[in-house]
PDB file of C-alpha atoms in Angstrom:
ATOM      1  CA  UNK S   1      57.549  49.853  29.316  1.00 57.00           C
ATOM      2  CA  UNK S   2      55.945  49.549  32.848  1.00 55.00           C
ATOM      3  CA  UNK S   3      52.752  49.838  33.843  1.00 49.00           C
ATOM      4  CA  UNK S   4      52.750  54.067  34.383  1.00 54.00           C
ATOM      5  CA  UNK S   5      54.124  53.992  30.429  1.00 64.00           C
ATOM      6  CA  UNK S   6      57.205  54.855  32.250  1.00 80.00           C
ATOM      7  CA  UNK S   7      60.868  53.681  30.869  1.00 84.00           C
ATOM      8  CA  UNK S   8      63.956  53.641  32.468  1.00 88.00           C
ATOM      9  CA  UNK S   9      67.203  54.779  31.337  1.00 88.00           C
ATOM     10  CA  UNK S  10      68.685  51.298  31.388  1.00 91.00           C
ATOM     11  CA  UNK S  11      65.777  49.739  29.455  1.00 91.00           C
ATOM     12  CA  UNK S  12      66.095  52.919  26.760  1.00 92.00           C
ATOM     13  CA  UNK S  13      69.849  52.191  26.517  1.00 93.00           C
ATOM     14  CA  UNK S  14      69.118  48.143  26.225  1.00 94.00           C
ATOM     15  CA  UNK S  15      66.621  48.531  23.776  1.00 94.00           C
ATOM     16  CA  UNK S  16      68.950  50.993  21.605  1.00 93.00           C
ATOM     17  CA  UNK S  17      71.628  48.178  21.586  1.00 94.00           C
ATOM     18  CA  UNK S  18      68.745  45.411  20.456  1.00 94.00           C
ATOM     19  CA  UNK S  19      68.027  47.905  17.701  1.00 94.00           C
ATOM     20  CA  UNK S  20      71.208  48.136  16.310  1.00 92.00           C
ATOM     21  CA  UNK S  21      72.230  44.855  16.953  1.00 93.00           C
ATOM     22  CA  UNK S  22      69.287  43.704  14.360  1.00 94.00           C
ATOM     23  CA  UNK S  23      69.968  46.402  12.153  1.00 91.00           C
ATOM     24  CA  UNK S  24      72.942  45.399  11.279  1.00 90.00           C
ATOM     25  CA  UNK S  25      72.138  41.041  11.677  1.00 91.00           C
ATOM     26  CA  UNK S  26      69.223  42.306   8.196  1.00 90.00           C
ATOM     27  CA  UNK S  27      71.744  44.175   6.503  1.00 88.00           C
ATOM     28  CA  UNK S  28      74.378  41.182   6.571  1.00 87.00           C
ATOM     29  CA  UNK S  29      71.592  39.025   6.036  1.00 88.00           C
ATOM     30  CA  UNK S  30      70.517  41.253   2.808  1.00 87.00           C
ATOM     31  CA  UNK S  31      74.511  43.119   1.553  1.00 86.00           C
ATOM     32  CA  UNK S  32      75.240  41.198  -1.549  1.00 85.00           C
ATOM     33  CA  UNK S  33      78.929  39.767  -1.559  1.00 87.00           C
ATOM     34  CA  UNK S  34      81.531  41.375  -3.439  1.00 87.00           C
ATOM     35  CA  UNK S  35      81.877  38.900  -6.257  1.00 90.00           C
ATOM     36  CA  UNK S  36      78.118  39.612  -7.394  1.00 89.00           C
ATOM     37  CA  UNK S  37      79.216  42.813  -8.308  1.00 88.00           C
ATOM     38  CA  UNK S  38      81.535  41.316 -10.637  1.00 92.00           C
ATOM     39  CA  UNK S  39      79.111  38.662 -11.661  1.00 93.00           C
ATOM     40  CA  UNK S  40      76.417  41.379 -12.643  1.00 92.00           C
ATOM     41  CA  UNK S  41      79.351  43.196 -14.463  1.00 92.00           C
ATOM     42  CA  UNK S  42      80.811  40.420 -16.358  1.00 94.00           C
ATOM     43  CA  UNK S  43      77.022  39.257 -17.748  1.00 94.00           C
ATOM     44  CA  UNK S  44      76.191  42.901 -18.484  1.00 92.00           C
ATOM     45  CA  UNK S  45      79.443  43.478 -20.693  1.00 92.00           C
ATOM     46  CA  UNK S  46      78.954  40.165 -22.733  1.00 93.00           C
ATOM     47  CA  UNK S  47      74.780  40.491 -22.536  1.00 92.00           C
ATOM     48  CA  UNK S  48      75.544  44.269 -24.492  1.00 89.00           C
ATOM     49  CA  UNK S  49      78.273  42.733 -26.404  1.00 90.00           C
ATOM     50  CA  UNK S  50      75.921  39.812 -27.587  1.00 90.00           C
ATOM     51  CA  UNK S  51      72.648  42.330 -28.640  1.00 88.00           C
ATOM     52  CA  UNK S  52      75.137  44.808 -30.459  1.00 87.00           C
ATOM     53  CA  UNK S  53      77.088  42.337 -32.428  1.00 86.00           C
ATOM     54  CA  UNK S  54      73.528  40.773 -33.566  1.00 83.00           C
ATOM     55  CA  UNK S  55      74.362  37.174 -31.587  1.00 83.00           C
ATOM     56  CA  UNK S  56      70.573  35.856 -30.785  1.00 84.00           C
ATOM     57  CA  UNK S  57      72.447  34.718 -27.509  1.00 88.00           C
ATOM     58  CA  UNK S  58      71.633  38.059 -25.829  1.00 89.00           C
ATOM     59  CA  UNK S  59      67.963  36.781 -25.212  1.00 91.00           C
ATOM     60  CA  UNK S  60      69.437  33.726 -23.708  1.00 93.00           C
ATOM     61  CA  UNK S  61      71.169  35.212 -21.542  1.00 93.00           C
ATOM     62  CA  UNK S  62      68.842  37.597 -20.695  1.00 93.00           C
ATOM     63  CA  UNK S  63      66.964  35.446 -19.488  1.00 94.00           C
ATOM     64  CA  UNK S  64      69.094  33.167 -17.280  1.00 94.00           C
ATOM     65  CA  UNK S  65      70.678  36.466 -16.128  1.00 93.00           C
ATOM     66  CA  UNK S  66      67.254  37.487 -14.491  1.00 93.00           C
ATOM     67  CA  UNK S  67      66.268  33.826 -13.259  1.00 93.00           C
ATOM     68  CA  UNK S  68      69.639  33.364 -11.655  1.00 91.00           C
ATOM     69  CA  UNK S  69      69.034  36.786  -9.997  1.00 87.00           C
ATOM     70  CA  UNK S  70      65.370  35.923  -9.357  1.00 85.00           C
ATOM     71  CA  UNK S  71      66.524  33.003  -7.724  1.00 86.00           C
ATOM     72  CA  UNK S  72      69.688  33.683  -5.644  1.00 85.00           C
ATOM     73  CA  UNK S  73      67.229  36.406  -4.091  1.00 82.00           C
ATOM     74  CA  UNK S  74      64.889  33.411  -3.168  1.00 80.00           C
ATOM     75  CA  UNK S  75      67.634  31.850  -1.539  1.00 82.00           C
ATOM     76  CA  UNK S  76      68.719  34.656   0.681  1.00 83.00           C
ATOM     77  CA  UNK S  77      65.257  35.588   1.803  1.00 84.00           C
ATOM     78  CA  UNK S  78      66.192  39.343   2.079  1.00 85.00           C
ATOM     79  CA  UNK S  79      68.008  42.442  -0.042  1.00 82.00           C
ATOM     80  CA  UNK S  80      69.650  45.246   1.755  1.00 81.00           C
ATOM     81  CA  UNK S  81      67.775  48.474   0.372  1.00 77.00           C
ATOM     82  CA  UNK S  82      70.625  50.102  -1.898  1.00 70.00           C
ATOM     83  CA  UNK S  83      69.079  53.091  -2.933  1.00 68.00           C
ATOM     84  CA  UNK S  84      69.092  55.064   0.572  1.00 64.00           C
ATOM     85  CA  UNK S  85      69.081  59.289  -1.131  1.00 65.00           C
ATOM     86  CA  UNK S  86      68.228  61.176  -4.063  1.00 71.00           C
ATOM     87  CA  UNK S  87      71.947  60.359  -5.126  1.00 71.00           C
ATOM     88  CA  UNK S  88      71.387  56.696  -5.082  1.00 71.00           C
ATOM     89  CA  UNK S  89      68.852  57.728  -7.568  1.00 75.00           C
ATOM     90  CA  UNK S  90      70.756  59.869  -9.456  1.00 80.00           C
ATOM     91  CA  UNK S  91      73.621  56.903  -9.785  1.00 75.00           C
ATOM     92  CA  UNK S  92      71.116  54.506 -10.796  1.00 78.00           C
ATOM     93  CA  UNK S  93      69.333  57.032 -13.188  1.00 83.00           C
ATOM     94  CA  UNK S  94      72.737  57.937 -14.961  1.00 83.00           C
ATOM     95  CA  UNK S  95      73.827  54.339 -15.086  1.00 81.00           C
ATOM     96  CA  UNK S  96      70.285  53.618 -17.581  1.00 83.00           C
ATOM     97  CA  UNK S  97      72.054  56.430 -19.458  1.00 86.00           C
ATOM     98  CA  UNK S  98      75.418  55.438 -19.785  1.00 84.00           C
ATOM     99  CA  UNK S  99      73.864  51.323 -20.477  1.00 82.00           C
ATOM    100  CA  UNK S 100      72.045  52.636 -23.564  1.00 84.00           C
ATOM    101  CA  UNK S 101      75.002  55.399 -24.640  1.00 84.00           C
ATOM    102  CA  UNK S 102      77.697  52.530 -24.506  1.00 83.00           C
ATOM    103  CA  UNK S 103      75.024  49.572 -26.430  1.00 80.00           C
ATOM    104  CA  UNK S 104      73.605  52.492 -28.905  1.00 83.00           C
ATOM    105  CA  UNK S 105      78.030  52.776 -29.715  1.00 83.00           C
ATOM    106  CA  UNK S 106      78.099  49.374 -30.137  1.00 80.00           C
ATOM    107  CA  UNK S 107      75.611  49.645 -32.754  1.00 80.00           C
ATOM    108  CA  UNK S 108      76.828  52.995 -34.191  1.00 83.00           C
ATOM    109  CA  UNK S 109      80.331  50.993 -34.759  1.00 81.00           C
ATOM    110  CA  UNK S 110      79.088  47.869 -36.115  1.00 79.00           C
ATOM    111  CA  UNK S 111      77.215  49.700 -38.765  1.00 81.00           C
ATOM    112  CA  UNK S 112      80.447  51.767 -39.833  1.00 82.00           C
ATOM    113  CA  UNK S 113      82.269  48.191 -40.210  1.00 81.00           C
ATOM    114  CA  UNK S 114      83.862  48.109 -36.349  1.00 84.00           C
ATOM    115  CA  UNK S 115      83.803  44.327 -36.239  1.00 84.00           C
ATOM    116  CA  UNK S 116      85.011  45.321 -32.837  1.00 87.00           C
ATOM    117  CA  UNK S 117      83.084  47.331 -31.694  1.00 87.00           C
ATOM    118  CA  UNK S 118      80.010  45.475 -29.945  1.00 88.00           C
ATOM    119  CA  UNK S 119      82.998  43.658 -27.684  1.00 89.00           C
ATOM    120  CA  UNK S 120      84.824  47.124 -27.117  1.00 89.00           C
ATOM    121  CA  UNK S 121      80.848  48.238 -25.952  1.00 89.00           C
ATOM    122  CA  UNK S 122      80.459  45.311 -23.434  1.00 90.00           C
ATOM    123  CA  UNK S 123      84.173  45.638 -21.698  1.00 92.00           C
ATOM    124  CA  UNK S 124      83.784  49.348 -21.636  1.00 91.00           C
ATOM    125  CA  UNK S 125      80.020  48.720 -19.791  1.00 90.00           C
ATOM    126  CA  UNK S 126      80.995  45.491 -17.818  1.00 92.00           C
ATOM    127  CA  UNK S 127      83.643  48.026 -16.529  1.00 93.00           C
ATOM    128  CA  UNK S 128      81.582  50.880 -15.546  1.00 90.00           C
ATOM    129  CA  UNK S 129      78.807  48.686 -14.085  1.00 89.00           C
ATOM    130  CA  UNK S 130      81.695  46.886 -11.670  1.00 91.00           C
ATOM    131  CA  UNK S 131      82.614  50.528 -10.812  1.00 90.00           C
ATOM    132  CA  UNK S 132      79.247  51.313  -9.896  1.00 85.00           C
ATOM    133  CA  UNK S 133      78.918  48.257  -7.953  1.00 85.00           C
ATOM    134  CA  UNK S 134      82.097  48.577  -6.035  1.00 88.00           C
ATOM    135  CA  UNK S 135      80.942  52.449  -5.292  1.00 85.00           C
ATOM    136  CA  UNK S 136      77.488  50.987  -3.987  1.00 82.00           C
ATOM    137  CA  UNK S 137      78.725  48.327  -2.071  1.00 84.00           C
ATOM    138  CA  UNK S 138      80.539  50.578   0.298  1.00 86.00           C
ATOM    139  CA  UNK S 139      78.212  53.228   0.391  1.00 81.00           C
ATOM    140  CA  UNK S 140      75.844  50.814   1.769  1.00 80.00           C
ATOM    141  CA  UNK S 141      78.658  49.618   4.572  1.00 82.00           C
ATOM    142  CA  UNK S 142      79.008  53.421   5.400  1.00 84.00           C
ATOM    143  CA  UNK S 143      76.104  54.068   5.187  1.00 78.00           C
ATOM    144  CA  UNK S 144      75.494  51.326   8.050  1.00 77.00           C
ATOM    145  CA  UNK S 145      78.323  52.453   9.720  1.00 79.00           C
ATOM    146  CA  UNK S 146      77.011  56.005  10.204  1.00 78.00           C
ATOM    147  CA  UNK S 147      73.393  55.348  11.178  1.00 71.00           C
ATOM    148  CA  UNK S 148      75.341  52.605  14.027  1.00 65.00           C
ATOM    149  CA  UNK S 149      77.310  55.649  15.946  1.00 63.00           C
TER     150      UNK S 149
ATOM    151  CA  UNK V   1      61.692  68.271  19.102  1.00 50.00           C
ATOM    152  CA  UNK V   2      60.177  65.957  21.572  1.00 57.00           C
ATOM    153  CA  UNK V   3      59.279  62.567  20.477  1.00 69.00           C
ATOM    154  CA  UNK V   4      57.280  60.127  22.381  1.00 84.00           C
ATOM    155  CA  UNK V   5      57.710  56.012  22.215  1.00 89.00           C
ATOM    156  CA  UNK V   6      55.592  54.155  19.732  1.00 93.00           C
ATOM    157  CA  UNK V   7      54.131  51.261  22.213  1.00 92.00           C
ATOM    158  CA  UNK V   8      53.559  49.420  19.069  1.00 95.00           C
ATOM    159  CA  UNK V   9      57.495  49.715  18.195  1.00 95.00           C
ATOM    160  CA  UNK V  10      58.128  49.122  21.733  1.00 91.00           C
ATOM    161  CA  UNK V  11      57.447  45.400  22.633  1.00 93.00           C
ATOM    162  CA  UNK V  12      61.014  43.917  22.515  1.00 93.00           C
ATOM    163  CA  UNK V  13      60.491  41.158  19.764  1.00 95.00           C
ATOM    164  CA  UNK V  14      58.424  44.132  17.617  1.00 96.00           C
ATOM    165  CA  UNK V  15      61.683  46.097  18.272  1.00 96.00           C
ATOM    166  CA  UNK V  16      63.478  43.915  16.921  1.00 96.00           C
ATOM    167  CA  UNK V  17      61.228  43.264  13.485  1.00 97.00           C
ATOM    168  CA  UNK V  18      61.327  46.509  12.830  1.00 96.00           C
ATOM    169  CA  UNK V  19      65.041  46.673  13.240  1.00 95.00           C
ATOM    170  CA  UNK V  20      65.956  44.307  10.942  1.00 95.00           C
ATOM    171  CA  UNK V  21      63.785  45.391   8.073  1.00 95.00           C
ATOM    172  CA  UNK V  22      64.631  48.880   8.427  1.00 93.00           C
ATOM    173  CA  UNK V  23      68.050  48.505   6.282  1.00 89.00           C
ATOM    174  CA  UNK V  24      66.131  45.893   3.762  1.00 91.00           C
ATOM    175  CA  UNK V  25      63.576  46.089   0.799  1.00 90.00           C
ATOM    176  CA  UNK V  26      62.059  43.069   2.471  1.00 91.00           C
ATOM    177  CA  UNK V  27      62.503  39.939   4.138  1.00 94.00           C
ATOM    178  CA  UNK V  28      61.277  36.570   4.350  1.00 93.00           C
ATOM    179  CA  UNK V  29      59.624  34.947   7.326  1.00 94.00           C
ATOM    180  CA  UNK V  30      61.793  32.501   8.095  1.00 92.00           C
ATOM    181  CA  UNK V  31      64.794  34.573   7.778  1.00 93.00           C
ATOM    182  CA  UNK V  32      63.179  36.812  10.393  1.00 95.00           C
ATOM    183  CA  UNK V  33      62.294  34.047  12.177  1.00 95.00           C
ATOM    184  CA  UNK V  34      65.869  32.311  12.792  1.00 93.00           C
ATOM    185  CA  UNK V  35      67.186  35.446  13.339  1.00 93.00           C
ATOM    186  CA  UNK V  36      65.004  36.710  16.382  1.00 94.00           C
ATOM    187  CA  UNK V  37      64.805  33.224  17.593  1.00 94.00           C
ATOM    188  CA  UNK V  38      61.108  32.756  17.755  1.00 95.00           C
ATOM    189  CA  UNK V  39      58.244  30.096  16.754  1.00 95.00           C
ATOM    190  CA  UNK V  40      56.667  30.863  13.456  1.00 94.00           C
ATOM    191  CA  UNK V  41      53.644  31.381  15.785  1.00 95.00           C
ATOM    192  CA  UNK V  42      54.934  34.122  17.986  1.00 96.00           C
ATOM    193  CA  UNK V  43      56.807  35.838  14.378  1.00 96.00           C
ATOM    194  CA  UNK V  44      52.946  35.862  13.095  1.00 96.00           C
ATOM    195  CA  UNK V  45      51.272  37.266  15.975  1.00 96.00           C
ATOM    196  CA  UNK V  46      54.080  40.267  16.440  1.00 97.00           C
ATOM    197  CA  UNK V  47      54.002  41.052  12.852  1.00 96.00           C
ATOM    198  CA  UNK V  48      49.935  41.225  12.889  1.00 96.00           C
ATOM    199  CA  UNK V  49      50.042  43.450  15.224  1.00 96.00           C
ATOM    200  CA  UNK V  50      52.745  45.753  13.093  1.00 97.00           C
ATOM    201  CA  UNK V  51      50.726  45.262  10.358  1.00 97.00           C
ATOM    202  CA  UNK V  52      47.889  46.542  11.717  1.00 96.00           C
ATOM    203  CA  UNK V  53      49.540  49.540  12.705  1.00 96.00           C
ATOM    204  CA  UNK V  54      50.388  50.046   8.802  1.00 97.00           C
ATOM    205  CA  UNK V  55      54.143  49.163   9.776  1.00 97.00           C
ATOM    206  CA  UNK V  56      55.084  46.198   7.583  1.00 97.00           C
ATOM    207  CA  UNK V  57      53.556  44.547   4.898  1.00 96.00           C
ATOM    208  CA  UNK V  58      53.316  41.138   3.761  1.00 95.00           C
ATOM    209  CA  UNK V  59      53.756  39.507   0.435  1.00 92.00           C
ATOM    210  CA  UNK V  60      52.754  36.054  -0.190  1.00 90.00           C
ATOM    211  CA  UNK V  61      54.180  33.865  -3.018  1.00 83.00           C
ATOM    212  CA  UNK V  62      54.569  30.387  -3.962  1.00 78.00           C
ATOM    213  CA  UNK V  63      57.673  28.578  -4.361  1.00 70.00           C
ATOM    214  CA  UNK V  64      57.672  25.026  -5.500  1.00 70.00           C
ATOM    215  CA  UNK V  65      54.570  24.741  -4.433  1.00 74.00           C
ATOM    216  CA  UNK V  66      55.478  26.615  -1.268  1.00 79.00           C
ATOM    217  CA  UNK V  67      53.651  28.998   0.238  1.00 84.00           C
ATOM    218  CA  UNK V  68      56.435  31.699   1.380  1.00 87.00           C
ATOM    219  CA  UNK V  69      55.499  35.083   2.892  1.00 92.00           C
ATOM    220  CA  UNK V  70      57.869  38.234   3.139  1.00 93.00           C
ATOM    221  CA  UNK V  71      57.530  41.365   4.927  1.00 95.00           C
ATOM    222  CA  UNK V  72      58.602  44.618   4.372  1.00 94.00           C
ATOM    223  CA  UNK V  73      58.336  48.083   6.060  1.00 95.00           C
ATOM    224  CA  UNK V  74      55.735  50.712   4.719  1.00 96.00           C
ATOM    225  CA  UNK V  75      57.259  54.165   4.578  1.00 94.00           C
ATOM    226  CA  UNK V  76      55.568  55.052   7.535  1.00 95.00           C
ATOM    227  CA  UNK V  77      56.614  51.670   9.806  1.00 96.00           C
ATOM    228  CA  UNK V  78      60.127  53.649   8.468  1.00 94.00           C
ATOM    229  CA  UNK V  79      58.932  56.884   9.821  1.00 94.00           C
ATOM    230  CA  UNK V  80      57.734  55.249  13.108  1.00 95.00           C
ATOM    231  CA  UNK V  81      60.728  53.247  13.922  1.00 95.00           C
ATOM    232  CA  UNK V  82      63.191  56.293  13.516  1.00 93.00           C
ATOM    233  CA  UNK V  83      60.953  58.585  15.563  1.00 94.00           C
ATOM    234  CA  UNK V  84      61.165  55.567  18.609  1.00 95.00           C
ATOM    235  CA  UNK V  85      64.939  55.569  17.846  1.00 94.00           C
ATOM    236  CA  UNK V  86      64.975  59.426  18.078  1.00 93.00           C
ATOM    237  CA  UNK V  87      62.911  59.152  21.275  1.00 94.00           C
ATOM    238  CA  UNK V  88      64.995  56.015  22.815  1.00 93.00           C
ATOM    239  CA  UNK V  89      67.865  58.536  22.376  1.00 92.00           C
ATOM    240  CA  UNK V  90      66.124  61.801  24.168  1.00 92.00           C
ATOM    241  CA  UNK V  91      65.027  59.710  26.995  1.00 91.00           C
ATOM    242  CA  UNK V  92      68.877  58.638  27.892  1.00 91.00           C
ATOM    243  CA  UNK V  93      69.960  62.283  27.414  1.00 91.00           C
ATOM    244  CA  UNK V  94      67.926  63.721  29.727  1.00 88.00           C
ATOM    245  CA  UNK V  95      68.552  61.102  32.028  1.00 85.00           C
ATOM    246  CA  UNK V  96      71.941  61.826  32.019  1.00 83.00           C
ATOM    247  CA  UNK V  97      71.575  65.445  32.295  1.00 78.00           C
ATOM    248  CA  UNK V  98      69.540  65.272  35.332  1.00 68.00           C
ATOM    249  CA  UNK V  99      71.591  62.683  37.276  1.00 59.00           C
TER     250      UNK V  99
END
């Protein structure tokens, strides 16, 4: 900006292309890879599968789950914002519902003598969860896209 | 709608803090620091200033006994930047419709 607050058309369009240049150096910086998704999957299915089938492992694995998380955050030093609308929400929102609907069947299953049931419970969450996560992921990258152009 | 620039946006390295938190939940310092390319002295004294403006706020936490700080933008540093974006933009198309 000069001194009369005045700015040109050439330093408008150069700071534009900073801008968006940075914008999209934090989101790479902060977009979780592709295999996370899976990751965060795979340890939901067998953390629900655990709890259900009455394994003491669930709090275990709780537990490293959340520190490995914790600390792979650390490590990165930033996280993309993933929950850009009210749909975001809404995905997020229904996936709490859909967590405790699929456990709360593992249960339900185990008590009518499903032996199988708890591990049916986990695959059928560690499933939906990857789905969710695969859905996010390029939401975000369109997301991106669209606020670039 | 007419939108005027935020001189505290404005300042090219502020420009650029702003730009890279806007897609994150936060970030740390030295992340923001390798990426603009700036002492850890010149990071502070930009993101003091955005700070005071109510832009970005800082979190501090130890690691290891390591003092680590991370910044994030407030929802109206959000606001803010997208309004100097907005005007950015106005200011090029009515250049080019008057030349």
């Amino acid at each position: 900006m000069s001194a009369d607050g005045k700015v040109t058309k050439e330093e408008a369009q150069s700071s534009l292309g900073v801008a968006e240049k940075m914008q999209w150096a934090g989101f790479k910086r902060g977009m979780y890879p592709r295999w996370y998704g899976a990751l965060v999957a795979v340890w939901s299915g067998v953390l629900v599968a655990a709890l259900t089938s009455g394994s003491g492992l669930w709090l275990l694995l709780l537990a490293a789950g959340l520190i490995g998380h914790f600390v792979w955050y650390r490590k990165r030093g930033a996280m993309v914002n993933e929950i850009g609308s009210k749909r975001d929400l809404v995905m997020v929102l229904l996936l709490a519902v859909v967590g405790t609907g699929v456990a709360a069947s593992g249960f339900v299953g185990l008590a009518y003598g499903l032996q199988w049931a708890p591990y049916a419970a986990g695959i059928a969450l560690a499933g939906y969860i990857y789905g969710i996560m695969e859905v996010s992921y390029h939401d975000v990258w369109r997301r991106m896209r669209e606020e670039s152009n | 709608m007419k939108t005027s620039l935020d001189p505290v946006i404005h300042a090219p390295k502020r420009l650029e803090i702003c730009a890279m938190l806007m897609p994150l939940i936060d970030a740390e310092f030295q992340v923001l620091r390798d990426e603009l390319g700036v002492s850890d002295s010149v990071l502070s004294k930009h993101i003091s200033r955005l700070e005071d403006a109510g832009y970005v706020k800082l979190r501090k936490s130890a690691v290891n006994g390591r003092q680590r700080t991370w910044a994030r933008m407030t929802a109206s540093g959000r606001k803010a930047f997208s309004s100097h974006v907005t005007a950015l933009q106005q200011l090029i198309a009515n250049a080019n419709g008057t030349s």
